[in-house]
Coordinates of C-alpha atoms in Angstrom, one line a residue:
Chain A
M1 CA -12.4 -10.8 -4.1
G2 CA -10.3 -10.7 -7.3
I3 CA -9.3 -13.9 -9.1
K4 CA -9.0 -17.0 -7.2
G5 CA -5.6 -18.3 -6.9
L6 CA -3.8 -16.0 -9.2
T7 CA -1.0 -15.1 -7.0
K8 CA 0.0 -18.4 -6.5
L9 CA -0.5 -19.3 -10.4
L10 CA 1.6 -16.4 -11.2
A11 CA 4.4 -17.2 -8.4
D12 CA 4.6 -20.9 -10.1
N13 CA 4.2 -20.1 -13.7
A14 CA 5.7 -16.7 -14.2
P15 CA 8.1 -16.1 -11.2
K16 CA 9.7 -12.9 -12.9
C17 CA 6.4 -10.8 -13.3
M18 CA 6.7 -10.5 -9.5
K19 CA 9.8 -8.4 -7.5
E20 CA 9.9 -7.3 -4.2
Q21 CA 10.2 -3.6 -3.4
K22 CA 11.0 -1.9 -0.8
F23 CA 8.3 0.9 0.3
E24 CA 10.7 3.8 -0.2
S25 CA 11.5 3.1 -4.1
Y26 CA 8.1 4.4 -4.6
F27 CA 9.4 7.8 -3.1
N28 CA 7.5 10.6 -4.9
R29 CA 5.7 8.4 -7.4
K30 CA 2.0 8.9 -7.8
I31 CA 0.1 5.6 -6.6
A32 CA -3.6 5.2 -7.4
I33 CA -5.0 3.4 -4.4
D34 CA -8.2 1.4 -4.5
A35 CA -9.9 2.9 -1.5
S36 CA -12.3 -0.1 -0.6
M37 CA -9.6 -2.2 0.6
S38 CA -8.0 0.3 2.7
I39 CA -11.3 1.4 4.2
Y40 CA -11.8 -2.1 5.8
Q41 CA -8.4 -2.2 7.2
F42 CA -9.0 1.0 8.8
L43 CA -12.2 0.1 10.4
I44 CA -10.7 -3.0 11.6
V45 CA -7.5 -1.4 13.0
V46 CA -9.2 1.8 14.0
G47 CA -8.5 3.0 17.7
R48 CA -5.2 1.8 17.5
T49 CA -3.6 3.5 14.5
G50 CA -6.6 5.6 13.6
T51 CA -5.9 8.4 11.1
E52 CA -2.2 7.7 10.9
M53 CA -2.5 5.0 8.7
L54 CA -3.7 7.4 6.0
T55 CA -0.2 10.0 6.2
N56 CA 2.4 8.6 4.0
E57 CA 5.7 8.8 5.8
A58 CA 8.2 8.2 2.5
G59 CA 6.3 11.3 1.1
E60 CA 4.9 9.1 -1.6
V61 CA 1.9 10.9 -3.3
T62 CA -1.1 9.0 -3.6
S63 CA -4.5 9.6 -4.6
Y64 CA -7.5 7.5 -3.4
V65 CA -10.1 5.8 -5.7
F66 CA -13.4 4.9 -4.8
D67 CA -16.0 2.3 -5.6
G68 CA -18.9 3.4 -7.4
P69 CA -22.2 1.3 -7.5
P70 CA -21.2 -2.2 -8.5
P71 CA -22.0 -3.8 -11.9
D72 CA -24.8 -6.2 -12.0
L73 CA -22.7 -9.1 -11.9
K74 CA -21.2 -8.3 -8.9
K75 CA -24.3 -8.4 -6.9
Q76 CA -24.5 -11.9 -6.8
E77 CA -20.9 -12.3 -5.2
L78 CA -22.0 -9.4 -3.0
A79 CA -25.0 -10.9 -2.0
K80 CA -22.9 -14.1 -1.0
R81 CA -20.5 -11.8 0.9
Y82 CA -23.5 -10.4 3.0
A83 CA -24.5 -14.0 3.8
K84 CA -21.1 -14.5 5.0
R85 CA -21.3 -11.6 7.3
A86 CA -24.6 -12.6 8.6
D87 CA -22.9 -15.9 9.5
A88 CA -20.3 -14.2 11.2
T89 CA -22.6 -12.1 13.2
E90 CA -24.0 -15.7 14.6
D91 CA -21.1 -16.7 15.4
L92 CA -20.0 -13.5 17.2
T93 CA -23.3 -13.6 19.3
E94 CA -22.6 -17.6 20.1
A95 CA -19.0 -16.3 20.9
I96 CA -20.1 -13.6 23.2
E97 CA -22.3 -16.0 25.2
K98 CA -19.7 -18.8 25.5
G99 CA -17.2 -15.7 26.6
D100 CA -14.3 -16.9 24.3
K101 CA -12.3 -14.2 23.6
D102 CA -10.4 -14.8 20.6
S103 CA -13.3 -15.9 18.7
I104 CA -14.9 -12.5 19.4
E105 CA -12.3 -10.6 18.4
K106 CA -12.2 -12.7 15.1
F107 CA -15.6 -12.8 14.4
S108 CA -16.2 -9.2 15.4
K109 CA -13.4 -8.4 12.7
R110 CA -15.9 -10.2 9.8
T111 CA -18.9 -8.2 10.6
V112 CA -17.2 -5.1 10.1
K113 CA -19.0 -3.3 7.2
V114 CA -18.5 -0.2 5.3
T115 CA -21.3 2.1 5.1
K116 CA -22.1 4.8 2.8
Q117 CA -21.4 7.0 5.9
H118 CA -17.8 5.5 6.2
N119 CA -16.8 6.2 2.6
D120 CA -18.1 9.8 2.9
D121 CA -16.2 10.2 6.1
C122 CA -12.9 9.1 4.5
K123 CA -13.6 10.9 1.5
K124 CA -13.9 14.1 3.5
L125 CA -10.8 13.4 5.6
L126 CA -8.8 12.7 2.6
G127 CA -9.8 15.8 1.1
L128 CA -9.1 18.0 4.2
M129 CA -5.6 16.4 4.1
G130 CA -5.4 17.7 0.5
V131 CA -5.0 14.2 -0.9
P132 CA -6.9 14.0 -4.4
V133 CA -9.9 11.5 -4.3
V134 CA -11.5 10.0 -7.6
E135 CA -14.9 8.5 -7.5
A136 CA -14.9 5.8 -9.9
P137 CA -18.1 5.4 -11.9
S138 CA -18.3 1.5 -10.9
E139 CA -15.3 -0.4 -9.9
A140 CA -12.5 1.3 -8.3
E141 CA -9.7 -0.9 -9.4
A142 CA -10.9 -0.5 -12.9
Q143 CA -10.7 3.3 -12.6
C144 CA -7.0 2.9 -11.1
A145 CA -5.9 0.9 -13.7
A146 CA -7.2 3.4 -16.3
L147 CA -5.3 6.2 -14.6
C148 CA -2.4 4.1 -14.7
I149 CA -2.7 3.2 -18.3
S150 CA -3.2 6.9 -19.2
G151 CA 0.2 7.7 -17.4
K152 CA -1.6 9.8 -14.9
V153 CA -0.2 7.8 -11.9
Y154 CA 3.0 5.3 -11.7
A155 CA 1.3 2.6 -10.2
V156 CA -1.8 1.0 -8.5
A157 CA -1.9 0.0 -5.0
S158 CA -4.8 -2.8 -4.2
E159 CA -5.1 -6.1 -2.6
D160 CA -7.3 -7.2 -5.5
M161 CA -5.4 -9.4 -8.0
D162 CA -8.2 -8.3 -10.6
S163 CA -6.3 -5.0 -11.2
L164 CA -4.1 -7.1 -13.3
T165 CA -7.1 -8.4 -15.4
F166 CA -8.1 -4.8 -15.7
G167 CA -4.6 -4.4 -17.5
A168 CA -3.2 -2.0 -15.0
P169 CA 0.5 -2.0 -16.3
K170 CA 2.0 -1.9 -12.7
F171 CA 0.3 -3.2 -9.6
L172 CA 1.3 -3.2 -6.3
R173 CA 0.2 -5.7 -3.3
H174 CA 0.9 -4.9 0.5
L175 CA 1.9 -1.3 -0.2
M176 CA -0.7 0.0 2.6
D177 CA 0.4 -2.8 5.1
P178 CA 1.5 -1.0 8.4
S179 CA 5.2 -0.6 8.0
S180 CA 5.2 -2.7 11.5
K181 CA 4.7 -5.9 9.6
K182 CA 7.5 -5.5 7.6
I183 CA 6.0 -7.2 4.4
P184 CA 7.9 -5.9 1.4
V185 CA 5.8 -4.2 -1.4
M186 CA 5.0 -6.8 -4.2
E187 CA 5.4 -5.1 -7.5
F188 CA 3.5 -6.9 -10.6
E189 CA 4.0 -6.0 -14.3
T190 CA 1.3 -7.0 -16.6
A191 CA 3.6 -6.8 -19.6
K192 CA 6.1 -9.5 -17.8
V193 CA 3.0 -11.7 -16.7
L194 CA 1.8 -11.9 -20.3
E195 CA 5.3 -12.4 -21.8
E196 CA 6.1 -15.3 -19.1
L197 CA 2.7 -17.0 -19.5
S198 CA 3.2 -16.6 -23.3
L199 CA -0.7 -15.6 -23.4
T200 CA -2.3 -12.3 -25.0
M201 CA -4.3 -9.8 -22.7
D202 CA -7.5 -11.6 -24.1
Q203 CA -6.3 -14.9 -23.2
F204 CA -5.1 -13.8 -19.7
I205 CA -8.5 -12.3 -19.1
D206 CA -10.2 -15.4 -20.3
L207 CA -7.6 -17.5 -17.8
C208 CA -8.8 -15.0 -15.0
I209 CA -12.5 -15.9 -15.6
L210 CA -11.7 -19.5 -15.5
S211 CA -9.6 -19.3 -12.6
G212 CA -12.7 -17.8 -10.9
C213 CA -13.6 -14.1 -10.6
D214 CA -16.0 -11.6 -9.0
Y215 CA -18.6 -11.5 -12.1
C216 CA -19.7 -14.9 -12.8
E217 CA -19.4 -18.6 -11.5
S218 CA -16.0 -20.7 -12.5
I219 CA -16.5 -24.2 -14.1
K220 CA -16.4 -26.8 -11.2
G221 CA -13.3 -28.6 -11.7
I222 CA -11.2 -26.0 -13.5
G223 CA -9.1 -24.1 -11.1
G224 CA -6.2 -21.6 -12.1
L225 CA -3.8 -24.4 -13.3
T226 CA -6.2 -26.5 -15.5
A227 CA -7.6 -23.2 -16.4
L228 CA -3.9 -22.4 -17.8
K229 CA -3.4 -25.5 -19.4
L230 CA -6.9 -25.1 -21.3
I231 CA -6.1 -21.5 -22.7
R232 CA -2.9 -22.3 -24.0
Q233 CA -3.9 -25.5 -25.5
H234 CA -7.4 -23.8 -27.1
G235 CA -6.7 -20.1 -26.9
S236 CA -10.2 -18.7 -25.7
I237 CA -12.9 -19.8 -23.7
E238 CA -15.2 -20.4 -26.7
N239 CA -12.6 -23.1 -28.1
I240 CA -12.2 -24.9 -24.5
L241 CA -16.0 -25.2 -24.4
E242 CA -16.5 -26.8 -27.7
N243 CA -13.5 -29.1 -26.8
I244 CA -13.9 -29.8 -23.3
N245 CA -15.3 -33.1 -21.8
K246 CA -18.9 -32.1 -20.8
E247 CA -19.3 -34.9 -18.8
R248 CA -16.5 -34.3 -16.4
Y249 CA -16.8 -30.5 -16.3
Q250 CA -20.1 -29.2 -15.2
I251 CA -20.5 -25.7 -17.3
P252 CA -22.9 -23.5 -15.4
E253 CA -26.4 -22.9 -17.2
D254 CA -26.6 -19.6 -18.5
W255 CA -22.4 -19.1 -18.0
P256 CA -22.0 -14.9 -18.5
Y257 CA -18.6 -15.2 -19.3
Q258 CA -18.9 -12.7 -22.3
E259 CA -20.3 -9.9 -20.1
A260 CA -17.4 -10.7 -17.7
R261 CA -14.9 -10.5 -20.1
R262 CA -16.7 -7.4 -21.6
L263 CA -16.6 -5.8 -17.9
F264 CA -12.8 -6.5 -18.0
K265 CA -12.1 -5.0 -21.4
E266 CA -14.3 -2.3 -21.5
P267 CA -14.9 -1.5 -17.6
L268 CA -17.1 1.8 -16.9
V269 CA -14.2 4.0 -16.2
H270 CA -14.0 8.0 -16.3
P271 CA -13.5 8.3 -20.0
G272 CA -9.5 9.1 -20.9
N273 CA -10.2 13.2 -21.5
E274 CA -12.4 13.5 -18.8
E275 CA -10.3 11.9 -15.9
P276 CA -10.5 14.0 -12.8
E277 CA -7.1 16.3 -12.5
L278 CA -5.0 14.8 -9.7
K279 CA -4.1 17.7 -7.8
W280 CA -2.4 17.5 -4.1
S281 CA -2.7 20.7 -1.8
S282 CA -1.9 21.6 1.6
P283 CA -3.9 20.0 4.6
D284 CA -6.7 22.3 5.9
E285 CA -5.8 22.3 9.6
E286 CA -8.6 24.0 10.8
G287 CA -11.1 21.6 9.0
L288 CA -9.2 18.5 10.3
V289 CA -9.7 19.3 14.0
N290 CA -13.3 20.5 13.3
F291 CA -14.1 17.3 11.5
L292 CA -12.4 14.7 13.5
V293 CA -12.3 16.3 17.1
K294 CA -15.2 17.9 17.2
E295 CA -17.6 16.1 14.9
N296 CA -15.7 12.4 15.7
G297 CA -14.3 12.6 19.1
F298 CA -10.7 12.1 18.3
N299 CA -8.3 13.1 20.6
I300 CA -7.1 16.8 19.6
D301 CA -3.3 15.8 20.4
R302 CA -3.2 12.8 18.2
V303 CA -4.9 14.8 15.3
T304 CA -2.3 17.6 15.6
K305 CA 0.3 15.1 15.7
A306 CA -0.8 13.6 12.4
I307 CA -1.3 16.9 11.0
E308 CA 2.5 17.6 11.6
K309 CA 3.0 14.3 10.0
I310 CA 1.3 15.3 6.9
K311 CA 3.5 18.4 6.4
A312 CA 6.9 16.8 7.3
A313 CA 5.9 14.3 4.6
K314 CA 4.8 16.9 2.4
S315 CA 8.1 18.9 2.5
K316 CA 10.0 15.5 1.9
S317 CA 7.9 15.1 -1.3
S318 CA 9.8 18.2 -2.8
Q319 CA 12.6 15.8 -3.2
G320 CA 13.2 15.0 -6.6
R321 CA 14.0 11.6 -8.3
L322 CA 17.1 10.9 -10.2
E323 CA 15.3 9.2 -12.8
A324 CA 14.0 12.7 -13.6
F325 CA 17.2 14.0 -14.8
F326 CA 19.0 10.6 -15.8
K327 CA 17.4 8.4 -18.5
P328 CA 17.8 4.5 -17.9
T329 CA 20.5 2.6 -20.1
V330 CA 21.4 -0.9 -20.8
T331 CA 24.7 -2.2 -19.8
N332 CA 26.6 -4.8 -21.9
S333 CA 28.0 -6.5 -19.2
V334 CA 27.2 -10.2 -18.7
P335 CA 26.4 -11.5 -15.1
I336 CA 29.5 -14.3 -14.3
K337 CA 27.1 -16.0 -12.5
R338 CA 24.8 -18.3 -14.3
K339 CA 21.0 -17.5 -14.0
E340 CA 18.8 -19.7 -12.7
T341 CA 15.8 -20.6 -15.1
V342 CA 13.3 -21.5 -12.3
D343 CA 12.6 -21.7 -9.0
S344 CA 13.2 -18.3 -7.8
T345 CA 9.9 -16.7 -7.3
S346 CA 11.6 -13.5 -6.2
K347 CA 14.6 -11.3 -6.6
N348 CA 17.1 -12.8 -4.4
T349 CA 17.2 -9.9 -2.0
S350 CA 19.1 -11.7 0.8
N351 CA 22.8 -13.4 0.5
K352 CA 21.5 -16.8 0.0
K353 CA 23.2 -18.7 -2.5
Q354 CA 21.1 -20.0 -5.2
K355 CA 22.4 -23.2 -6.9
A356 CA 24.0 -22.5 -10.0
G357 CA 22.9 -24.4 -13.1
G358 CA 20.4 -24.2 -15.7
K359 CA 20.7 -22.2 -19.0
K360 CA 23.1 -19.3 -19.2
K361 CA 21.5 -15.9 -19.6
Chain B
M1 CA 38.0 -15.2 -15.7
L2 CA 38.8 -12.2 -13.8
E3 CA 42.0 -11.6 -11.7
L4 CA 42.7 -8.0 -10.5
R5 CA 45.4 -7.4 -8.1
L6 CA 45.3 -4.3 -6.2
V7 CA 48.4 -3.6 -4.2
Q8 CA 47.2 -1.2 -2.0
G9 CA 44.4 -3.0 -0.6
S10 CA 43.1 -0.6 1.9
L11 CA 41.9 1.3 -1.1
L12 CA 39.1 -1.1 -1.7
K13 CA 38.4 -1.2 2.0
K14 CA 37.7 2.7 2.0
V15 CA 35.7 2.5 -1.1
I16 CA 33.2 0.0 0.1
E17 CA 33.0 1.5 3.7
S18 CA 32.0 4.8 2.1
I19 CA 29.3 3.3 -0.2
K20 CA 27.8 0.4 2.0
D21 CA 25.5 2.8 3.9
L22 CA 23.9 4.3 0.9
V23 CA 23.5 1.2 -1.1
T24 CA 23.1 -2.4 0.2
D25 CA 23.4 -4.5 -3.3
A26 CA 25.4 -3.7 -5.8
N27 CA 26.5 -5.2 -9.2
F28 CA 30.4 -4.6 -9.7
D29 CA 30.8 -4.4 -13.9
C30 CA 34.3 -5.4 -15.1
S31 CA 35.6 -4.8 -18.5
A32 CA 39.1 -4.2 -20.1
T33 CA 39.3 -1.0 -19.0
G34 CA 38.4 -0.8 -15.3
F35 CA 36.3 -2.2 -12.5
S36 CA 33.3 -0.1 -11.9
L37 CA 30.0 0.6 -10.3
Q38 CA 26.9 2.3 -10.6
A39 CA 24.1 1.9 -7.9
M40 CA 21.3 3.9 -6.5
D41 CA 20.0 4.1 -2.8
S42 CA 16.6 2.3 -2.4
S43 CA 14.7 5.8 -2.8
H44 CA 16.4 6.6 -6.0
V45 CA 17.5 10.1 -4.9
A46 CA 21.3 9.5 -4.8
L47 CA 23.5 7.5 -7.1
V48 CA 27.2 6.3 -6.8
A49 CA 29.4 5.8 -9.4
L50 CA 32.9 4.2 -8.7
L51 CA 35.5 3.8 -11.2
L52 CA 39.0 2.0 -10.8
R53 CA 41.1 1.8 -14.1
A54 CA 42.5 -1.2 -15.0
E55 CA 46.2 0.9 -15.0
G56 CA 45.4 1.5 -11.2
F57 CA 46.0 -2.4 -10.8
E58 CA 49.4 -4.3 -10.6
H59 CA 47.7 -6.9 -12.5
Y60 CA 44.5 -7.1 -14.5
R61 CA 42.8 -9.9 -16.2
C62 CA 39.2 -9.5 -17.3
D63 CA 38.5 -11.6 -20.8
R64 CA 35.0 -10.1 -21.6
N65 CA 32.4 -7.7 -19.7
I66 CA 31.1 -9.1 -17.0
S67 CA 28.9 -8.1 -13.9
M68 CA 29.2 -9.5 -10.5
G69 CA 26.2 -8.9 -7.9
M70 CA 27.5 -8.4 -4.5
N71 CA 25.7 -7.6 -1.1
L72 CA 28.1 -4.5 0.4
T73 CA 27.8 -5.4 3.9
N74 CA 29.0 -8.7 3.6
M75 CA 31.7 -7.7 1.3
S76 CA 32.7 -5.1 4.0
K77 CA 32.7 -7.9 6.6
M78 CA 35.3 -9.7 4.2
L79 CA 37.5 -7.0 3.6
K80 CA 37.6 -5.7 7.2
C81 CA 39.7 -9.2 7.8
S82 CA 42.4 -7.9 5.3
G83 CA 45.2 -6.1 7.1
N84 CA 45.6 -2.5 5.9
D85 CA 49.2 -3.3 4.0
D86 CA 47.6 -6.3 2.3
I87 CA 47.8 -6.8 -1.2
I88 CA 44.1 -7.8 -2.5
T89 CA 43.2 -9.8 -5.2
I90 CA 39.6 -10.1 -6.8
K91 CA 39.2 -13.4 -8.5
A92 CA 36.2 -15.1 -10.1
D93 CA 35.8 -18.0 -12.8
D94 CA 33.3 -17.9 -15.6
G95 CA 30.0 -19.3 -14.5
S96 CA 30.9 -19.5 -10.9
D97 CA 28.5 -18.3 -8.3
T98 CA 31.3 -17.0 -5.8
V99 CA 34.1 -14.6 -5.9
T100 CA 37.4 -15.1 -4.1
F101 CA 39.3 -12.1 -2.1
M102 CA 42.9 -13.1 -1.6
F103 CA 44.5 -11.3 1.0
E104 CA 48.4 -11.3 1.0
S105 CA 50.6 -9.8 3.7
P106 CA 53.2 -7.5 2.4
N107 CA 56.2 -10.2 3.3
Q108 CA 54.2 -12.8 1.5
D109 CA 54.1 -14.8 5.0
K110 CA 50.4 -15.1 5.5
I111 CA 47.7 -15.6 2.6
A112 CA 44.1 -15.7 3.0
D113 CA 41.2 -16.9 0.8
F114 CA 37.9 -15.2 1.4
E115 CA 35.1 -16.6 -0.8
M116 CA 32.0 -14.5 -1.2
K117 CA 28.6 -15.5 -2.5
L118 CA 27.4 -13.8 -5.6
M119 CA 23.6 -12.7 -6.0
D120 CA 21.3 -11.9 -8.8
I121 CA 20.5 -8.0 -8.7
D122 CA 18.5 -6.5 -11.4
S123 CA 19.3 -3.1 -11.2
E124 CA 18.8 0.0 -13.2
H125 CA 21.8 1.6 -15.0
L126 CA 21.4 5.5 -15.7
G127 CA 22.9 7.1 -18.5
I128 CA 24.6 10.1 -17.2
P129 CA 25.5 12.9 -19.7
E130 CA 28.6 14.8 -19.8
A131 CA 27.3 18.3 -18.7
E132 CA 29.1 21.8 -18.3
Y133 CA 28.3 22.6 -14.7
H134 CA 27.7 26.4 -13.9
A135 CA 30.1 26.3 -10.9
I136 CA 32.5 23.8 -9.5
V137 CA 33.9 24.2 -6.2
R138 CA 37.0 22.4 -5.2
M139 CA 37.8 22.2 -1.3
P140 CA 39.8 20.0 1.3
S141 CA 37.3 17.0 1.9
A142 CA 37.6 17.1 5.5
E143 CA 36.4 20.8 5.5
F144 CA 33.5 19.8 3.8
A145 CA 32.5 16.7 5.7
R146 CA 32.9 19.4 9.1
I147 CA 30.2 21.5 7.5
C148 CA 27.7 18.8 6.6
K149 CA 28.3 17.4 9.9
D150 CA 27.8 20.8 11.9
L151 CA 25.1 22.1 9.8
S152 CA 22.9 18.9 10.1
S153 CA 22.9 19.2 14.0
I154 CA 20.8 22.4 12.9
G155 CA 18.8 21.2 9.8
D156 CA 17.6 18.8 7.6
T157 CA 18.4 20.6 4.1
V158 CA 21.6 22.6 3.4
V159 CA 21.3 25.6 0.7
I160 CA 24.5 25.6 -1.4
S161 CA 25.0 29.0 -3.2
V162 CA 28.1 29.8 -5.2
T163 CA 28.9 33.4 -6.0
K164 CA 31.8 35.1 -7.0
E165 CA 32.3 35.9 -3.5
G166 CA 32.7 32.4 -2.7
V167 CA 30.3 29.5 -1.3
K168 CA 28.0 29.5 0.9
F169 CA 26.2 26.8 2.8
S170 CA 23.3 27.4 5.0
T171 CA 20.4 25.7 6.6
R172 CA 17.7 26.5 8.8
G173 CA 15.9 24.6 11.8
D174 CA 13.8 24.6 14.6
I175 CA 16.6 25.8 17.0
G176 CA 17.6 28.6 14.3
A177 CA 19.8 28.9 11.5
A178 CA 23.5 28.6 10.2
N179 CA 25.3 30.1 7.6
I180 CA 28.9 29.0 6.4
V181 CA 30.8 31.0 3.9
C182 CA 34.1 29.6 2.2
R183 CA 35.9 32.0 0.3
Q184 CA 38.1 31.1 -2.6
N185 CA 41.7 30.6 -1.0
T186 CA 44.7 29.6 -3.4
T187 CA 47.3 31.2 -1.1
V188 CA 48.1 28.1 1.1
D189 CA 51.4 25.8 1.5
K190 CA 49.6 22.8 0.2
P191 CA 47.9 22.6 -3.0
E192 CA 45.3 20.2 -1.2
E193 CA 44.3 22.9 1.2
A194 CA 43.3 25.4 -1.2
T195 CA 39.4 26.2 -2.1
V196 CA 39.1 26.8 -5.5
I197 CA 35.7 28.1 -7.5
E198 CA 35.0 28.2 -11.2
M199 CA 31.8 29.8 -11.5
N200 CA 30.3 30.7 -14.9
E201 CA 26.8 31.5 -13.4
P202 CA 25.6 31.8 -9.9
V203 CA 23.8 28.8 -8.4
N204 CA 21.8 28.3 -5.3
L205 CA 20.3 24.6 -4.7
T206 CA 18.7 22.8 -1.7
F207 CA 19.9 19.5 -0.8
A208 CA 19.0 16.7 1.9
L209 CA 22.0 17.0 4.5
R210 CA 21.2 13.1 5.1
Y211 CA 22.6 12.2 1.9
M212 CA 25.4 14.6 2.0
N213 CA 26.7 13.2 5.2
S214 CA 26.6 9.6 4.0
F215 CA 28.9 10.8 0.8
T216 CA 31.5 12.4 3.2
K217 CA 32.1 8.7 4.4
A218 CA 34.6 8.9 1.4
T219 CA 36.6 11.6 2.7
P220 CA 39.6 9.3 3.6
L221 CA 40.2 8.4 0.0
S222 CA 40.9 11.8 -1.0
N223 CA 42.3 15.2 0.5
T224 CA 39.9 17.0 -1.6
V225 CA 36.3 17.2 -2.8
T226 CA 34.9 18.7 -5.9
L227 CA 31.3 19.5 -6.0
S228 CA 30.1 20.4 -9.5
L229 CA 26.5 22.3 -9.4
S230 CA 24.1 23.2 -12.0
S231 CA 20.8 24.6 -11.7
E232 CA 18.0 22.0 -11.7
L233 CA 20.8 19.2 -12.1
P234 CA 21.5 17.0 -9.5
V235 CA 25.0 18.0 -7.8
V236 CA 28.2 15.8 -8.3
V237 CA 30.0 15.3 -5.0
E238 CA 33.6 13.7 -6.5
Y239 CA 36.5 12.1 -4.2
K240 CA 39.5 11.3 -6.7
I241 CA 41.0 7.9 -6.2
A242 CA 44.9 8.3 -5.9
E243 CA 46.2 7.9 -9.6
M244 CA 43.3 5.1 -10.4
G245 CA 39.8 6.5 -10.8
Y246 CA 37.0 8.1 -8.7
I247 CA 33.8 8.0 -6.5
R248 CA 31.1 10.3 -7.7
F249 CA 28.1 10.9 -5.7
Y250 CA 25.1 12.3 -7.4
L251 CA 22.0 13.9 -5.4
A252 CA 18.7 15.3 -7.1
P253 CA 18.2 18.5 -5.6
K254 CA 15.0 19.4 -3.7
I255 CA 12.4 21.3 -5.6
E256 CA 10.8 24.2 -4.7
E257 CA 7.4 24.1 -3.1
D258 CA 5.3 25.5 -5.6
E259 CA 5.7 22.6 -7.8
N260 CA 3.2 20.7 -5.5
E261 CA 0.5 23.4 -5.6

């Protein structure tokens, strides 16, 4: 589930690395989407929004990246999640017995599980829609990050914060949230994260491991903030282990942090020159109808409408962006308003007054 | 310290009205030469560039290059409180987090101060190179506004093609198609009613009408509009602001379908 507490840690300690963006501003950009999260969302909301979620009204170009087999280290974590799911199933049965509607809804959401079948169905659907699909050799986030590093896509969209740990230069959260929720997209820039925290990428990876990642346990009693302090003080996990009070902090026996670090630094991805080409094509209408209506019992009207939407989005995507013609420059104007040094976690998009004070920029 | 006194205050009102639907927040840049703005719409398809030269102001004081982030909706709300004949003065102190708009009635019997909070905007500034355009069309601005409005009731995009014969605006939609041709016409009584076409090469470009319609909100600023077109470059729709500057809209063209395949 990503890195424990990283969002809050960044919001407190590196506010400038995150920016709220409007969905439209990613117009015509290529984005790699970590499919594992989306599938869960689709399964949970299925029936209400169904296939429409997959079309992109702003005419954005997206490609989905699927998880491959998990690395060994993650299996432990996965086992835990299975256990959780089993618990939820028990709770669900209980709730049904009691007839508590809210709980039924809540627990049934938790028992949702993506099967191989679901994965294959989604891939097939996306393929028919003309959206390129990439199957990651292992972790999807890592593959997304690799695509972003090599410049094949503009940014990575995921809900997993470990996309940053994998070094994705630009990382978007809440991109795929339904627009009805009106949650702005949160854009993170890895370079800014490092600059603001004044850490190197290696140190940042260590920080994530200490905060708690998917691959190994963390040290009891060390959370994000302590981890940041320790990394700043000692520079690496090795040094921390030498200097830390062993009585106070229980270091897990047989702690595979080096393995975890290696997974973040050299994740199993398609090597640069073998990266699949991302190609968008027109939707296969007949195929979609066959697949959704005949095989999966969707309402034909809804499917046709969705196809129309995809086509409309396609025609929109022919609109060029100005950046393709004009290049950014720097202005020499200085804001008359004094900038704040801390506190503003995000760009002040509302017209709320920010107190003047602090250092002049 | 900044103090700009604009006798024809209604100009500023018209400028803000013409861009506030395209851009919500923008940085106004002030330098010794003038008061300017550059901003893009949220999908980075259109850009507006405004310049009001220092000479156009009755009094212009700007000690150093500064920028002020403003919310245009709020700015419009405040400017709407001024009378059409009012003199508007824009004032801001160094390090202040507000800007003051002062409205003076023509006979000086009423003075109103409106103070607006400034905001931090980190916007990208694009460098726009001077370019030789393949075709430049100057025509009455009301005529252009009418064409855009009419075409948008039929289709979503407009194809603008300039040939020796004239400039053709065409669209196609679910209900049918429309073509409007404007011929070169310089034999009119008033020069602002003329349609003048300078063409080096024929051009044929497609644009989204939604943006074009938004640009025509600047029609009250000028009797004429100039369209500068080049193949595979954004179009420039320019409205001159009497004696003191211009407002220019840039719009990225639609790219032909085969790009996607």
